[in-house]
XYZ file of C-alpha atoms in Angstrom:
531
model
C 35.704 -21.164 5.899
C 36.421 -24.395 4.299
C 32.640 -25.956 2.818
C 33.083 -29.692 2.817
C 32.434 -31.042 -0.651
C 28.839 -31.667 -0.610
C 25.327 -32.010 -2.587
C 21.652 -31.038 -1.966
C 18.568 -29.509 -2.530
C 17.207 -25.828 -2.884
C 13.361 -26.019 -1.787
C 11.331 -23.346 -0.282
C 8.592 -25.233 2.862
C 5.538 -23.772 1.225
C 6.025 -25.557 -2.214
C 5.292 -28.985 0.274
C 2.662 -30.800 -0.803
C -0.199 -32.241 1.053
C -1.467 -29.601 3.198
C -4.324 -26.540 3.118
C -3.381 -23.796 1.712
C 0.223 -24.026 1.481
C 3.641 -25.984 2.383
C 3.555 -26.226 6.046
C 6.834 -27.357 8.683
C 5.141 -30.853 8.849
C 4.412 -34.447 7.974
C 5.165 -32.969 4.262
C 8.577 -31.038 5.367
C 10.171 -34.600 7.305
C 9.243 -36.527 5.007
C 11.622 -34.272 2.208
C 14.237 -34.648 5.038
C 13.980 -38.589 4.416
C 13.888 -38.433 1.068
C 17.001 -36.418 1.088
C 18.817 -39.435 3.224
C 17.525 -41.429 1.124
C 19.010 -40.134 -1.615
C 22.395 -39.259 -0.057
C 22.004 -35.731 -0.084
C 24.050 -33.571 3.005
C 21.969 -29.737 2.032
C 18.577 -28.087 1.528
C 18.842 -24.919 0.675
C 15.574 -22.515 1.220
C 14.889 -19.218 0.713
C 13.786 -16.207 3.536
C 11.219 -17.310 5.960
C 9.415 -14.014 7.043
C 5.993 -13.140 6.978
C 5.767 -12.677 3.220
C 3.382 -9.458 2.618
C 2.644 -7.262 -0.439
C 3.409 -9.500 -3.721
C 4.054 -12.756 -1.398
C 7.778 -11.803 -1.987
C 10.270 -13.786 0.918
C 12.693 -11.184 0.252
C 10.499 -8.417 1.307
C 9.010 -9.579 4.381
C 7.830 -7.302 7.337
C 10.390 -8.933 10.099
C 14.423 -10.150 8.921
C 13.691 -11.932 11.965
C 10.469 -13.319 12.725
C 9.233 -16.523 10.826
C 6.250 -16.935 8.421
C 3.099 -17.576 9.921
C 2.265 -19.704 6.992
C 3.909 -22.100 7.241
C 2.929 -22.958 10.569
C 1.467 -26.610 10.806
C -2.013 -26.442 12.332
C -2.568 -30.434 12.611
C 0.761 -30.613 14.893
C -0.694 -27.693 17.496
C -3.548 -29.594 17.975
C -1.599 -33.158 18.110
C 0.506 -31.094 20.677
C -3.128 -29.547 22.716
C -2.376 -26.238 21.722
C -5.039 -25.769 19.185
C -9.111 -27.051 18.787
C -9.498 -29.393 16.435
C -12.562 -27.945 15.033
C -11.184 -24.456 14.366
C -8.486 -25.788 12.043
C -10.500 -27.126 9.894
C -9.745 -25.687 5.858
C -11.935 -23.714 4.647
C -13.952 -25.297 1.712
C -12.181 -22.838 -1.037
C -8.940 -23.736 0.212
C -7.101 -26.995 -1.574
C -4.592 -29.173 -0.943
C -2.516 -29.283 -3.772
C -1.827 -26.517 -6.735
C -0.127 -23.128 -6.919
C 0.543 -21.847 -3.467
C -2.999 -19.074 -3.581
C -1.597 -16.181 -1.310
C -4.749 -14.437 -0.791
C -7.048 -17.148 0.082
C -4.708 -18.691 1.871
C -3.929 -15.126 4.513
C -7.795 -14.494 4.448
C -8.544 -18.481 5.754
C -5.396 -19.023 7.909
C -4.016 -15.761 10.176
C -7.567 -15.982 11.736
C -7.518 -19.508 12.474
C -3.992 -19.098 14.316
C -5.289 -16.158 16.356
C -8.015 -18.732 17.485
C -4.608 -21.123 18.339
C -2.929 -18.833 19.761
C -6.319 -18.179 22.262
C -6.736 -21.281 22.738
C -3.158 -22.315 23.434
C -2.788 -19.670 26.575
C -6.130 -20.861 28.046
C -5.391 -24.228 28.133
C -1.429 -25.152 27.729
C 0.458 -26.919 29.911
C 2.711 -25.526 32.829
C 5.388 -26.441 30.926
C 4.586 -25.301 27.740
C 3.476 -21.996 29.260
C 7.614 -21.667 31.045
C 9.012 -22.697 27.424
C 7.202 -20.010 26.392
C 7.368 -17.620 28.616
C 11.390 -18.549 28.034
C 10.799 -17.915 24.280
C 9.824 -14.352 24.968
C 12.737 -13.688 26.970
C 14.850 -15.189 24.931
C 14.053 -13.318 21.493
C 12.921 -9.826 23.636
C 14.877 -8.115 20.948
C 13.475 -8.323 18.309
C 10.114 -10.064 19.446
C 8.584 -6.441 21.030
C 9.281 -4.718 17.956
C 7.466 -7.851 16.218
C 4.750 -7.694 17.564
C 4.114 -4.433 18.704
C 4.433 -3.338 14.492
C 2.382 -6.307 13.842
C -0.420 -5.231 16.138
C -0.536 -1.608 14.913
C -0.032 -2.499 11.496
C -3.453 -4.919 11.304
C -5.385 -2.048 13.681
C -4.156 0.795 11.138
C -4.963 -1.248 7.974
C -8.238 -2.208 8.439
C -9.007 1.267 9.076
C -6.894 2.121 5.988
C -9.640 -0.077 4.033
C -12.405 1.170 5.475
C -11.417 4.884 4.787
C -10.579 3.639 0.892
C -6.242 3.938 1.436
C -4.213 1.854 -0.670
C -1.006 1.183 -1.411
C 1.761 3.386 -0.243
C -0.679 5.983 1.150
C -1.551 2.561 4.065
C 2.365 2.169 5.145
C 3.256 2.966 8.792
C 4.838 6.123 7.849
C 2.393 7.913 5.245
C -1.215 6.726 7.706
C -0.242 5.900 10.993
C -0.549 8.932 13.521
C 2.495 10.487 13.667
C 4.442 9.548 17.345
C 3.462 5.878 16.512
C 4.991 6.313 13.242
C 8.094 7.417 14.625
C 8.434 4.695 17.538
C 8.182 7.138 20.151
C 8.773 4.699 23.264
C 5.860 6.194 25.364
C 2.870 6.082 22.238
C 4.010 2.396 21.882
C 4.142 1.650 25.788
C 0.630 3.218 25.795
C -0.718 1.591 22.440
C 0.665 -1.846 23.933
C -1.005 -1.356 27.337
C -4.254 -0.829 25.320
C -3.887 -4.132 23.320
C -2.373 -6.877 26.132
C -4.260 -9.797 24.697
C -3.659 -9.103 20.644
C -0.175 -8.787 21.300
C 0.244 -11.505 23.189
C -1.295 -13.607 20.827
C 1.354 -12.825 18.061
C 3.614 -13.321 19.641
C 2.436 -17.221 20.825
C 2.130 -17.257 16.587
C 6.091 -16.662 16.456
C 6.534 -19.690 19.632
C 4.422 -21.572 17.609
C 6.469 -21.497 13.741
C 9.628 -21.330 16.148
C 8.871 -24.697 17.814
C 8.198 -26.251 14.828
C 11.506 -25.023 12.843
C 13.562 -26.242 15.162
C 11.702 -29.535 15.885
C 12.597 -29.910 11.739
C 16.015 -28.320 12.145
C 17.733 -31.209 14.628
C 15.621 -34.010 12.899
C 17.093 -32.655 9.681
C 21.348 -32.301 11.434
C 20.232 -35.446 12.958
C 19.915 -37.486 9.646
C 23.742 -35.637 8.276
C 21.453 -32.941 6.467
C 22.390 -29.269 6.951
C 20.011 -26.351 6.237
C 20.966 -23.262 4.037
C 19.419 -19.804 5.207
C 18.951 -16.737 2.673
C 19.374 -13.398 3.946
C 18.452 -10.627 1.869
C 20.534 -7.693 1.246
C 17.714 -4.850 1.864
C 14.885 -5.076 4.372
C 11.039 -4.263 2.934
C 10.062 -1.053 3.769
C 6.669 -1.762 5.202
C 8.725 -3.906 8.163
C 9.408 -4.067 11.785
C 13.314 -3.871 11.079
C 12.814 -0.214 9.737
C 9.938 1.139 11.701
C 11.679 0.513 14.862
C 14.948 1.319 13.482
C 14.855 4.677 11.171
C 17.764 5.679 12.846
C 19.515 3.369 10.818
C 18.527 3.777 7.210
C 18.652 6.777 4.668
C 14.674 8.481 5.491
C 13.449 12.234 6.656
C 11.786 12.937 9.722
C 8.729 11.062 8.614
C 10.102 8.213 7.214
C 9.954 8.864 4.293
C 12.859 7.100 2.702
C 15.219 9.905 0.393
C 17.054 7.215 -1.781
C 15.632 3.445 -2.718
C 16.947 0.011 -3.895
C 17.442 -1.077 -7.586
C 20.461 -2.192 -10.070
C 21.495 -0.178 -13.012
C 20.057 -0.568 -17.013
C 21.727 -3.777 -18.523
C 21.292 -6.375 -21.026
C 18.267 -7.298 -19.190
C 16.639 -4.069 -19.235
C 16.864 -1.029 -20.334
C 15.626 0.817 -17.643
C 16.826 -1.303 -14.637
C 14.698 -2.953 -11.463
C 13.631 -0.314 -9.028
C 13.510 -2.371 -6.174
C 11.706 0.228 -4.404
C 13.976 -0.957 -0.626
C 14.894 1.693 2.031
C 18.588 2.357 1.380
C 20.732 1.923 4.785
C 23.004 4.361 6.941
C 25.319 2.802 6.464
C 27.527 5.980 8.334
C 25.203 5.549 11.648
C 25.476 1.772 11.228
C 29.488 1.789 11.617
C 29.034 4.510 14.386
C 26.747 1.352 16.289
C 29.680 -1.049 15.468
C 27.092 -2.162 13.243
C 24.192 -3.961 15.536
C 21.866 -4.255 13.323
C 23.511 -6.038 10.907
C 25.255 -8.423 14.131
C 21.792 -9.344 15.616
C 20.436 -10.111 12.107
C 23.051 -12.632 11.123
C 23.441 -13.989 14.907
C 19.275 -14.400 14.261
C 20.091 -16.511 11.067
C 22.565 -18.541 12.415
C 20.243 -19.905 14.904
C 17.263 -20.575 11.751
C 20.273 -22.119 9.559
C 23.301 -24.244 9.249
C 24.957 -22.165 6.553
C 23.568 -18.534 5.691
C 23.542 -17.554 1.394
C 23.875 -13.628 1.662
C 22.220 -11.749 -1.515
C 23.413 -9.157 -3.603
C 25.961 -9.223 -2.399
C 27.705 -6.302 -4.463
C 25.956 -4.012 -2.548
C 27.903 -4.276 -0.152
C 30.461 -2.543 -1.884
C 29.019 -0.452 -3.488
C 24.828 0.115 -3.677
C 23.179 1.302 -6.915
C 20.506 4.620 -5.701
C 18.092 6.136 -6.516
C 15.799 8.935 -5.395
C 12.578 8.037 -4.136
C 10.068 8.790 -6.320
C 11.445 8.004 -9.969
C 9.609 5.624 -11.912
C 12.400 3.264 -12.782
C 16.342 2.569 -12.307
C 17.838 4.292 -14.812
C 18.764 7.379 -12.885
C 20.506 5.894 -10.577
C 24.183 5.808 -9.105
C 26.960 3.873 -7.959
C 27.633 4.933 -3.691
C 30.176 2.821 -1.834
C 28.630 0.536 0.682
C 30.433 -0.690 3.929
C 32.886 -2.843 2.669
C 34.936 -5.027 4.634
C 34.542 -3.332 7.639
C 31.308 -4.743 7.986
C 32.225 -8.919 7.844
C 34.614 -7.252 10.409
C 32.754 -5.893 12.757
C 30.445 -9.413 12.034
C 33.767 -11.637 12.481
C 34.716 -9.888 15.113
C 31.309 -10.590 17.189
C 30.303 -13.711 16.372
C 33.825 -15.838 14.627
C 34.372 -17.099 12.012
C 30.019 -18.008 10.141
C 29.693 -20.529 7.240
C 28.754 -18.089 4.354
C 27.636 -17.969 1.193
C 28.130 -14.750 -1.333
C 25.609 -14.421 -3.555
C 27.866 -11.879 -6.401
C 26.073 -12.768 -9.592
C 25.300 -9.910 -11.323
C 27.481 -6.911 -12.408
C 30.430 -7.717 -10.624
C 34.017 -5.804 -10.495
C 37.627 -5.978 -8.877
C 35.947 -4.549 -6.157
C 33.459 -6.982 -5.245
C 35.356 -9.632 -6.411
C 37.920 -9.074 -3.473
C 35.257 -7.950 -1.244
C 34.525 -11.674 -1.328
C 38.121 -12.972 -1.162
C 39.295 -11.074 1.045
C 35.669 -12.050 3.591
C 36.632 -15.573 2.414
C 32.955 -16.502 1.742
C 32.618 -18.892 -1.941
C 30.481 -16.927 -4.608
C 28.164 -18.898 -6.474
C 27.965 -19.796 -10.269
C 24.785 -20.844 -12.156
C 24.833 -23.238 -14.700
C 22.253 -21.437 -17.176
C 24.890 -18.600 -17.271
C 27.321 -21.564 -19.336
C 26.159 -21.838 -22.927
C 26.484 -18.586 -24.488
C 27.550 -18.952 -27.988
C 28.969 -15.088 -28.183
C 31.582 -17.071 -25.533
C 32.286 -20.545 -27.484
C 35.604 -19.091 -29.337
C 37.858 -20.958 -31.840
C 40.727 -21.406 -28.335
C 37.696 -23.049 -26.456
C 34.941 -22.411 -23.660
C 36.118 -19.669 -21.513
C 32.882 -19.096 -19.765
C 33.333 -18.975 -16.048
C 29.821 -20.330 -15.351
C 31.301 -23.720 -17.015
C 31.957 -26.456 -14.564
C 35.431 -27.331 -15.774
C 36.365 -23.541 -14.613
C 34.862 -23.610 -11.242
C 37.221 -22.606 -8.420
C 36.676 -24.519 -5.916
C 35.635 -22.129 -3.086
C 32.456 -21.967 -4.879
C 28.808 -23.252 -4.965
C 26.991 -24.432 -7.972
C 23.815 -24.446 -8.935
C 21.456 -25.218 -12.292
C 19.306 -22.233 -11.879
C 17.847 -19.883 -8.765
C 15.189 -19.130 -7.610
C 15.043 -16.229 -9.782
C 15.939 -18.231 -12.647
C 13.677 -20.384 -15.488
C 14.171 -24.043 -14.453
C 16.420 -25.736 -16.415
C 14.188 -27.123 -18.812
C 11.727 -24.581 -19.110
C 15.370 -22.140 -20.355
C 16.461 -24.979 -22.463
C 12.909 -24.732 -24.610
C 13.493 -21.319 -24.487
C 16.803 -21.123 -25.634
C 18.655 -21.518 -28.731
C 19.122 -24.235 -30.577
C 22.655 -23.122 -31.189
C 22.861 -22.959 -26.553
C 21.683 -25.979 -26.791
C 23.445 -27.520 -28.745
C 26.716 -26.179 -26.565
C 24.788 -27.637 -23.687
C 24.391 -30.965 -25.152
C 28.070 -31.209 -25.710
C 29.449 -30.326 -22.981
C 27.389 -32.829 -20.828
C 27.388 -35.271 -23.377
C 31.544 -35.151 -23.769
C 31.057 -35.843 -28.149
C 30.120 -33.419 -31.177
C 26.027 -33.747 -31.249
C 24.348 -31.950 -34.143
C 21.332 -29.081 -33.061
C 18.662 -31.517 -33.945
C 20.214 -34.248 -32.017
C 20.903 -31.913 -29.389
C 16.733 -30.295 -28.891
C 15.781 -34.163 -29.707
C 17.977 -34.953 -26.456
C 16.336 -31.675 -24.341
C 12.488 -32.499 -25.220
C 13.109 -36.409 -23.793
C 14.852 -34.652 -19.961
C 17.927 -36.713 -21.290
C 19.517 -33.106 -21.510
C 18.466 -31.383 -18.265
C 19.988 -34.771 -16.528
C 23.195 -34.754 -18.184
C 23.576 -30.935 -17.292
C 22.709 -32.068 -13.444
C 25.158 -34.220 -13.065
C 28.004 -31.919 -14.612
C 26.631 -29.783 -11.510
C 27.143 -32.777 -9.310
C 30.596 -33.251 -11.164
C 32.427 -29.555 -11.264
C 35.691 -28.862 -8.875
C 32.357 -26.573 -6.977
C 33.052 -27.094 -2.816
C 29.438 -27.404 -3.103
C 26.248 -28.495 -5.049
C 22.383 -26.944 -5.471
C 20.419 -28.139 -7.410
C 16.777 -26.611 -7.336
C 13.764 -29.512 -6.719
C 11.810 -28.392 -10.085
C 14.848 -29.380 -11.839
C 15.199 -32.558 -10.173
C 12.230 -33.462 -11.326
C 12.505 -32.154 -14.998
C 9.386 -29.643 -14.900
C 9.506 -26.587 -17.480
C 8.938 -22.657 -16.830
C 5.467 -23.798 -15.464
C 7.488 -24.654 -12.934
C 9.754 -21.759 -12.128
C 9.457 -19.629 -8.231
C 9.701 -16.447 -9.436
C 10.151 -13.497 -12.196
C 12.165 -10.989 -11.183
C 10.900 -7.457 -11.387
C 7.463 -9.464 -12.072
C 4.354 -9.210 -9.225
C 1.685 -11.146 -8.605
C 0.558 -14.167 -11.175
C 2.992 -17.383 -10.056
C 5.466 -15.992 -7.835
C 6.244 -18.153 -5.220
C 3.299 -20.293 -5.570
C 4.565 -23.221 -7.152
C 3.975 -26.292 -5.386
C 5.219 -29.690 -5.935
C 2.944 -32.855 -6.766
C 2.069 -34.938 -4.867
C 4.242 -38.511 -4.519
C 6.745 -37.211 -6.538
C 9.597 -38.006 -4.550
C 9.845 -41.273 -5.314
C 12.650 -43.882 -4.413
C 13.696 -44.167 -8.439
C 14.935 -40.623 -7.690
C 16.464 -40.798 -4.794
C 18.428 -43.447 -5.706
C 19.374 -41.760 -9.146
C 20.519 -39.074 -7.137
C 22.786 -40.834 -4.586
C 24.757 -42.866 -7.192
C 25.449 -39.655 -9.174
C 26.935 -37.874 -5.876
C 28.499 -40.864 -4.655
C 30.188 -41.171 -8.088
C 31.003 -37.802 -6.947
C 32.525 -37.696 -3.953
C 29.830 -36.283 -1.968
C 27.829 -38.235 0.767
C 30.176 -37.158 2.464
C 28.430 -36.934 6.761
C 30.424 -35.172 9.422
């Protein structure tokens, strides 16, 4: 699929400011869309929007189909008459700015959302009730499983907490009664019959999310802005996806993974990365014409305009690690579904606007799969300035903007990288010098380059280099537009807790001056094309 030359911003909704505890799909989100329009941007990229669990990572959610309840804007619910305004008053410990404290937000906001759901069911208009019933009917394929899973999980999580059980011992495949753990239809129906109010409230909360999400999407699309969403290749073990589709995963009879996902040891980690996600049983999926992946992709194309698939190389071959191993060292490469998966998706859904995250250990086989699929790959500017690759015959690093194929997407950095300014602050003087000479097109000493880095000019110059590049699309993290340092980093891979996923933009950051500067650069390099 051919993509229009365009540019945009990477900014997750949880990072908006001004709402209690966490960014939402409310007023600040609409103001951000207005700012994007004034900055002549036509793309808005987000991270996965599913409900997050342990570790708060959007890449490990309880459902790949559902929306994150924490993003629901409570003021909007009250304005629609779907909530009592007295129920949505935040607790004293909830703040409207600064990093997200996920534990506090969950503790306060989830009970509030259940109150709002009860209020809606008791007081909504006939039209709203009809809309809700239509939502349930249209989304029953995933909503029923998600609501059942969430209801059972809430009950047994609370029971485990009382009994002092935690961690993986609290999971559905270890703590739930055997038949519920196996998603036995009879037992799940019995649970349904005994917990109808709770299950209905869970569905209402998803209705709230959907109404707010599609309203925001319609607003953005109306301004000529397309949303880029994100599909993680793997799903969380503690999810409705695995629980309700156990035949499609490499699990034993008790639902325990046989092998888990990760990446092998490399330059950055001597023991690799142990992600722990259950691996797909690709043979079983193939026999079912990859129906689960087709449904997952279809859902994402409803939620967003362009889909980025994370860890694309895992479809050509994936790193399979024995369950229970403490590191990723003992894994091995196993062939993935390759082009057959994407042929099945295209046969069912047609040609789709997909971006392949083709970073990491990329082989000729991965490149062939990407090219055969027709998907653009990714380029990250931070990878372009290794002094070891600046040889006497000139710089040939594939991440340099003049080396990009047109069918690619350039980022100054991703959610897993440091911010551009943070990278410059920690990079060697030699790397900063190369970056500065590239950005400004002249000889620059290491001392001069460091000064340009320290005053923010180099970060701005590198953003300009990305936007000026030959890549069809350029996406800049909001932190780089604001020239923020390592304190604003979104995530440090292979770590849990701390400030991961917690960054929120400071109030007043979306200035007219920044919008005008970005608009000028985008127009200068032919990226303000609206269709």
